[in-house]
mmCIF file of C-alpha atoms and ligand atoms in Angstrom:
data_model
loop_
_atom_site.group_PDB
_atom_site.id
_atom_site.type_symbol
_atom_site.label_atom_id
_atom_site.label_comp_id
_atom_site.label_asym_id
_atom_site.label_seq_id
_atom_site.Cartn_x
_atom_site.Cartn_y
_atom_site.Cartn_z
ATOM 1 C CA MET A 1 -0.027 0.016 0.024
ATOM 2 C CA ASP A 2 1.446 3.406 -0.916
ATOM 3 C CA ALA A 3 1.817 6.169 1.715
ATOM 4 C CA ARG A 4 -1.257 8.119 0.561
ATOM 5 C CA SER A 5 -3.518 5.082 0.827
ATOM 6 C CA LEU A 6 -2.126 4.244 4.189
ATOM 7 C CA ASP A 7 -2.716 7.841 5.462
ATOM 8 C CA LEU A 8 -6.280 7.695 4.065
ATOM 9 C CA LYS A 9 -6.884 4.364 5.756
ATOM 10 C CA THR A 10 -5.625 5.469 9.113
ATOM 11 C CA CYS A 11 -7.524 8.813 9.031
ATOM 12 C CA THR A 12 -10.665 8.444 11.171
ATOM 13 C CA LEU A 13 -13.514 10.856 10.653
ATOM 14 C CA ASP A 14 -16.774 11.438 12.572
ATOM 15 C CA ALA A 15 -19.326 10.585 9.889
ATOM 16 C CA HIS A 16 -21.931 12.886 11.368
ATOM 17 C CA ARG A 17 -19.820 16.000 11.316
ATOM 18 C CA PRO A 18 -18.940 18.223 8.224
ATOM 19 C CA LEU A 19 -15.511 18.024 6.861
ATOM 20 C CA VAL A 20 -12.849 20.643 6.110
ATOM 21 C CA ILE A 21 -10.042 19.477 3.831
ATOM 22 C CA VAL A 22 -7.154 21.931 3.891
ATOM 23 C CA ASP A 23 -3.790 22.304 2.051
ATOM 24 C CA VAL A 24 -0.573 23.506 3.826
ATOM 25 C CA ASP A 25 1.659 25.538 1.582
ATOM 26 C CA GLU A 26 0.192 29.001 0.957
ATOM 27 C CA VAL A 27 -2.841 28.026 2.964
ATOM 28 C CA LEU A 28 -1.648 27.296 6.492
ATOM 29 C CA ALA A 29 2.043 28.048 5.923
ATOM 30 C CA GLN A 30 3.846 31.083 4.331
ATOM 31 C CA PHE A 31 5.666 28.805 1.895
ATOM 32 C CA MET A 32 7.135 31.285 -0.527
ATOM 33 C CA ALA A 33 8.478 33.493 2.291
ATOM 34 C CA GLY A 34 10.088 30.481 4.012
ATOM 35 C CA PHE A 35 11.393 28.924 0.881
ATOM 36 C CA GLY A 36 12.690 32.337 -0.217
ATOM 37 C CA ALA A 37 14.735 32.702 3.024
ATOM 38 C CA PHE A 38 16.051 29.086 2.626
ATOM 39 C CA VAL A 39 17.105 29.796 -1.012
ATOM 40 C CA ALA A 40 18.841 33.049 0.048
ATOM 41 C CA ARG A 41 20.843 31.130 2.701
ATOM 42 C CA HIS A 42 22.103 28.958 -0.130
ATOM 43 C CA GLY A 43 23.216 32.033 -2.120
ATOM 44 C CA PHE A 44 20.343 32.303 -4.566
ATOM 45 C CA GLU A 45 17.361 34.616 -4.975
ATOM 46 C CA LEU A 46 13.669 33.778 -5.086
ATOM 47 C CA ARG A 47 11.996 36.407 -7.230
ATOM 48 C CA VAL A 48 8.281 36.439 -6.912
ATOM 49 C CA ASP A 49 7.391 37.825 -10.319
ATOM 50 C CA ARG A 50 5.176 35.010 -11.626
ATOM 51 C CA PHE A 51 3.157 32.266 -10.096
ATOM 52 C CA ALA A 52 5.750 29.545 -10.323
ATOM 53 C CA LEU A 53 8.308 27.835 -8.138
ATOM 54 C CA PHE A 54 11.419 26.529 -9.793
ATOM 55 C CA GLN A 55 11.311 29.147 -12.534
ATOM 56 C CA ASN A 56 11.651 31.889 -9.860
ATOM 57 C CA ILE A 57 15.064 30.892 -8.456
ATOM 58 C CA TYR A 58 18.015 32.906 -9.746
ATOM 59 C CA ARG A 59 21.697 33.421 -9.104
ATOM 60 C CA PRO A 60 22.090 36.973 -7.871
ATOM 61 C CA GLY A 61 22.378 39.404 -10.767
ATOM 62 C CA GLU A 62 21.365 36.858 -13.459
ATOM 63 C CA THR A 63 18.291 37.127 -15.674
ATOM 64 C CA GLU A 64 17.994 33.434 -16.545
ATOM 65 C CA HIS A 65 16.422 31.346 -13.759
ATOM 66 C CA LEU A 66 18.365 28.420 -12.240
ATOM 67 C CA ASP A 67 17.909 25.207 -14.188
ATOM 68 C CA LEU A 68 14.925 23.201 -13.036
ATOM 69 C CA ILE A 69 16.953 20.267 -11.759
ATOM 70 C CA ALA A 70 18.948 22.541 -9.394
ATOM 71 C CA GLY A 71 15.693 24.221 -8.380
ATOM 72 C CA ARG A 72 14.130 20.822 -7.639
ATOM 73 C CA ALA A 73 17.164 19.893 -5.518
ATOM 74 C CA LEU A 74 16.760 23.059 -3.420
ATOM 75 C CA PHE A 75 13.041 22.253 -3.003
ATOM 76 C CA ASP A 76 13.903 18.736 -1.820
ATOM 77 C CA ASP A 77 16.562 20.023 0.586
ATOM 78 C CA PHE A 78 14.055 22.598 1.945
ATOM 79 C CA PHE A 79 11.728 19.829 2.936
ATOM 80 C CA ARG A 80 14.607 17.912 4.458
ATOM 81 C CA ASP A 81 16.159 20.672 6.602
ATOM 82 C CA GLY A 82 14.392 23.960 6.130
ATOM 83 C CA GLY A 83 10.818 22.957 6.449
ATOM 84 C CA GLU A 84 10.503 24.005 10.063
ATOM 85 C CA ASP A 85 11.338 27.664 9.382
ATOM 86 C CA LEU A 86 7.875 28.416 7.866
ATOM 87 C CA GLU A 87 5.713 31.117 9.383
ATOM 88 C CA PRO A 88 2.024 30.177 9.712
ATOM 89 C CA ALA A 89 -0.585 32.095 7.686
ATOM 90 C CA ALA A 90 -2.242 34.761 9.809
ATOM 91 C CA GLY A 91 -5.379 33.563 11.452
ATOM 92 C CA ALA A 92 -5.196 30.019 10.136
ATOM 93 C CA ALA A 93 -4.775 28.222 13.501
ATOM 94 C CA ASP A 94 -7.598 30.121 15.153
ATOM 95 C CA ALA A 95 -9.963 29.545 12.253
ATOM 96 C CA LEU A 96 -9.315 25.848 12.152
ATOM 97 C CA ALA A 97 -9.509 25.527 15.939
ATOM 98 C CA ASP A 98 -12.958 27.179 15.735
ATOM 99 C CA LEU A 99 -14.136 25.045 12.823
ATOM 100 C CA SER A 100 -12.876 21.867 14.484
ATOM 101 C CA LEU A 101 -15.360 22.381 17.346
ATOM 102 C CA ASN A 102 -18.074 21.270 14.896
ATOM 103 C CA ALA A 103 -16.273 19.740 11.938
ATOM 104 C CA ASN A 104 -13.698 17.140 10.982
ATOM 105 C CA VAL A 105 -10.471 18.855 9.897
ATOM 106 C CA VAL A 106 -8.022 16.962 7.611
ATOM 107 C CA ILE A 107 -4.748 18.302 6.216
ATOM 108 C CA LEU A 108 -4.105 17.160 2.643
ATOM 109 C CA THR A 109 -0.576 18.222 1.476
ATOM 110 C CA ASN A 110 1.623 17.381 -1.553
ATOM 111 C CA ALA A 111 4.812 17.652 0.476
ATOM 112 C CA PRO A 112 7.454 15.061 -0.547
ATOM 113 C CA GLU A 113 7.402 11.909 1.509
ATOM 114 C CA HIS A 114 10.958 12.633 2.849
ATOM 115 C CA GLY A 115 9.517 15.714 4.476
ATOM 116 C CA ARG A 116 6.761 13.935 6.446
ATOM 117 C CA GLN A 117 8.399 14.108 9.937
ATOM 118 C CA THR A 118 9.366 17.746 9.570
ATOM 119 C CA ARG A 119 5.938 18.614 8.200
ATOM 120 C CA ALA A 120 4.196 16.769 10.995
ATOM 121 C CA ARG A 121 6.301 18.510 13.651
ATOM 122 C CA TRP A 122 5.699 21.911 12.082
ATOM 123 C CA LEU A 123 1.958 21.346 12.050
ATOM 124 C CA LYS A 124 1.833 20.364 15.689
ATOM 125 C CA THR A 125 4.113 23.236 16.747
ATOM 126 C CA HIS A 126 1.788 25.762 15.101
ATOM 127 C CA GLY A 127 -1.454 24.472 16.459
ATOM 128 C CA PHE A 128 -2.560 22.344 13.393
ATOM 129 C CA ASP A 129 -2.799 19.006 15.185
ATOM 130 C CA TYR A 130 -5.132 17.321 12.716
ATOM 131 C CA PRO A 131 -4.889 14.113 10.700
ATOM 132 C CA LEU A 132 -2.226 14.560 7.951
ATOM 133 C CA ILE A 133 -2.498 12.985 4.552
ATOM 134 C CA ILE A 134 0.583 13.188 2.269
ATOM 135 C CA ASN A 135 -0.792 13.167 -1.272
ATOM 136 C CA SER A 136 0.968 13.283 -4.552
ATOM 137 C CA GLY A 137 -0.468 14.565 -7.811
ATOM 138 C CA PRO A 138 -4.098 15.636 -8.146
ATOM 139 C CA LYS A 139 -6.015 15.850 -4.914
ATOM 140 C CA GLY A 140 -9.490 15.114 -6.268
ATOM 141 C CA PRO A 141 -9.418 11.358 -5.600
ATOM 142 C CA SER A 142 -8.275 11.825 -2.014
ATOM 143 C CA ALA A 143 -10.915 14.488 -1.467
ATOM 144 C CA ALA A 144 -13.572 12.307 -2.891
ATOM 145 C CA ASP A 145 -12.496 9.391 -0.689
ATOM 146 C CA LEU A 146 -12.640 11.609 2.432
ATOM 147 C CA ALA A 147 -15.867 13.329 1.579
ATOM 148 C CA GLY A 148 -17.514 9.949 0.871
ATOM 149 C CA ARG A 149 -17.107 9.013 4.538
ATOM 150 C CA VAL A 150 -19.176 11.791 6.005
ATOM 151 C CA LYS A 151 -22.973 12.247 5.792
ATOM 152 C CA ALA A 152 -22.528 16.020 5.960
ATOM 153 C CA PRO A 153 -21.208 18.821 3.748
ATOM 154 C CA ALA A 154 -17.494 19.015 2.954
ATOM 155 C CA VAL A 155 -15.209 21.832 1.742
ATOM 156 C CA PHE A 156 -11.653 21.921 0.295
ATOM 157 C CA VAL A 157 -9.159 24.788 0.504
ATOM 158 C CA ASP A 158 -6.057 25.124 -1.709
ATOM 159 C CA ASP A 159 -4.035 27.842 -3.326
ATOM 160 C CA LEU A 160 -3.606 26.020 -6.665
ATOM 161 C CA LEU A 161 -6.200 26.246 -9.387
ATOM 162 C CA PRO A 162 -5.376 22.822 -10.863
ATOM 163 C CA GLN A 163 -6.064 21.201 -7.459
ATOM 164 C CA LEU A 164 -9.410 23.057 -7.179
ATOM 165 C CA GLU A 165 -10.257 21.819 -10.721
ATOM 166 C CA SER A 166 -9.266 18.263 -9.664
ATOM 167 C CA VAL A 167 -11.612 18.293 -6.768
ATOM 168 C CA ALA A 168 -14.374 19.812 -8.894
ATOM 169 C CA ALA A 169 -13.976 16.838 -11.287
ATOM 170 C CA SER A 170 -13.595 14.056 -8.774
ATOM 171 C CA ALA A 171 -15.912 15.336 -5.945
ATOM 172 C CA PRO A 172 -18.205 17.932 -7.349
ATOM 173 C CA ALA A 173 -20.333 18.157 -4.183
ATOM 174 C CA VAL A 174 -17.357 19.370 -2.160
ATOM 175 C CA GLY A 175 -17.345 23.195 -1.712
ATOM 176 C CA ARG A 176 -14.124 24.782 -2.994
ATOM 177 C CA PHE A 177 -12.240 27.793 -1.735
ATOM 178 C CA GLN A 178 -8.985 29.255 -3.111
ATOM 179 C CA MET A 179 -6.744 30.927 -0.554
ATOM 180 C CA VAL A 180 -3.337 32.466 -1.256
ATOM 181 C CA ALA A 181 -1.449 33.445 1.876
ATOM 182 C CA ASP A 182 1.528 35.346 0.274
ATOM 183 C CA GLU A 183 0.652 38.957 -0.503
ATOM 184 C CA ARG A 184 3.077 39.000 -3.406
ATOM 185 C CA LEU A 185 1.599 35.902 -5.002
ATOM 186 C CA ARG A 186 -2.027 37.023 -4.614
ATOM 187 C CA PRO A 187 -2.145 39.156 -7.743
ATOM 188 C CA LEU A 188 -0.242 36.501 -9.752
ATOM 189 C CA ALA A 189 -2.185 33.386 -8.808
ATOM 190 C CA PRO A 190 -4.469 32.078 -11.542
ATOM 191 C CA SER A 191 -8.082 32.060 -10.289
ATOM 192 C CA ALA A 192 -11.577 31.160 -11.482
ATOM 193 C CA PRO A 193 -13.731 32.855 -8.841
ATOM 194 C CA ASP A 194 -16.930 31.891 -10.616
ATOM 195 C CA ARG A 195 -15.986 28.204 -10.152
ATOM 196 C CA HIS A 196 -14.022 28.339 -6.841
ATOM 197 C CA ALA A 197 -14.613 31.080 -4.256
ATOM 198 C CA ARG A 198 -11.375 33.092 -3.769
ATOM 199 C CA ILE A 199 -10.827 34.417 -0.208
ATOM 200 C CA ASP A 200 -7.265 35.189 0.921
ATOM 201 C CA LEU A 201 -7.878 36.117 4.530
ATOM 202 C CA TRP A 202 -8.586 33.421 7.111
ATOM 203 C CA PRO A 203 -11.090 35.324 9.248
ATOM 204 C CA ASP A 204 -13.235 35.919 6.102
ATOM 205 C CA LEU A 205 -12.567 32.391 4.816
ATOM 206 C CA LYS A 206 -13.689 30.949 8.138
ATOM 207 C CA VAL A 207 -17.032 32.779 7.916
ATOM 208 C CA ALA A 208 -17.602 31.501 4.421
ATOM 209 C CA ILE A 209 -16.630 27.925 5.331
ATOM 210 C CA ARG A 210 -19.038 27.943 8.328
ATOM 211 C CA GLU A 211 -21.771 29.125 5.953
ATOM 212 C CA ALA A 212 -20.923 26.431 3.341
ATOM 213 C CA LEU A 213 -21.040 23.780 6.094
ATOM 214 C CA ALA A 214 -24.221 25.111 7.534
ATOM 215 C CA LEU A 215 -22.514 25.371 10.947
ATOM 216 C CA ASP A 216 -24.148 28.548 12.109
ATOM 217 C CA GLY A 217 -26.855 27.875 14.566
ATOM 218 C CA ARG A 218 -25.107 24.678 15.713
HETATM 219 MG MG1 MG B 1 -0.474 24.840 -1.474
#
């Protein structure tokens, strides 16, 4: 059984409570800020001038980005030994703590498997002590699996449009919200607000999620 299937299998949900499925990077964690600091410590620059990752890493003074293999290596190293330096997104822990009083909360991240322990520690340290599922590739099938276990509404929160589209395709009944934590990325992030509600601030997002889950009055 692969890691994702094992995570799904060991994740227990209360079938009578609604479900919040939430991404980590740029949703609970200030990924670009943390990765940028890590990249700088290795002598490179992360320039946030487009919504991309490896194409944004440069040697200082150069106009051509670092080759993608070197970028990928920095990314893998970050999850190995820089992943605990992330700042949490403002208001995220409070919002999830509030939602978790009435709903299941599950964290669905595409972190590499070698970053599991670091990621799990980071989440606990910052008040996100919820079941963790390490996914890879499109998140729709995992979201459909989880949502199928509750007899109540479910929502999914991610910063990436392709992941929102994946959930729309695999689990169309799941409510979808796009959230981008990094202020520099917000204007660059591809969005489709008519298909997936876009709310970048956790206090506002929490209100919209409570509404989507029909939690008010509970
Ligand atoms: Mg993300």
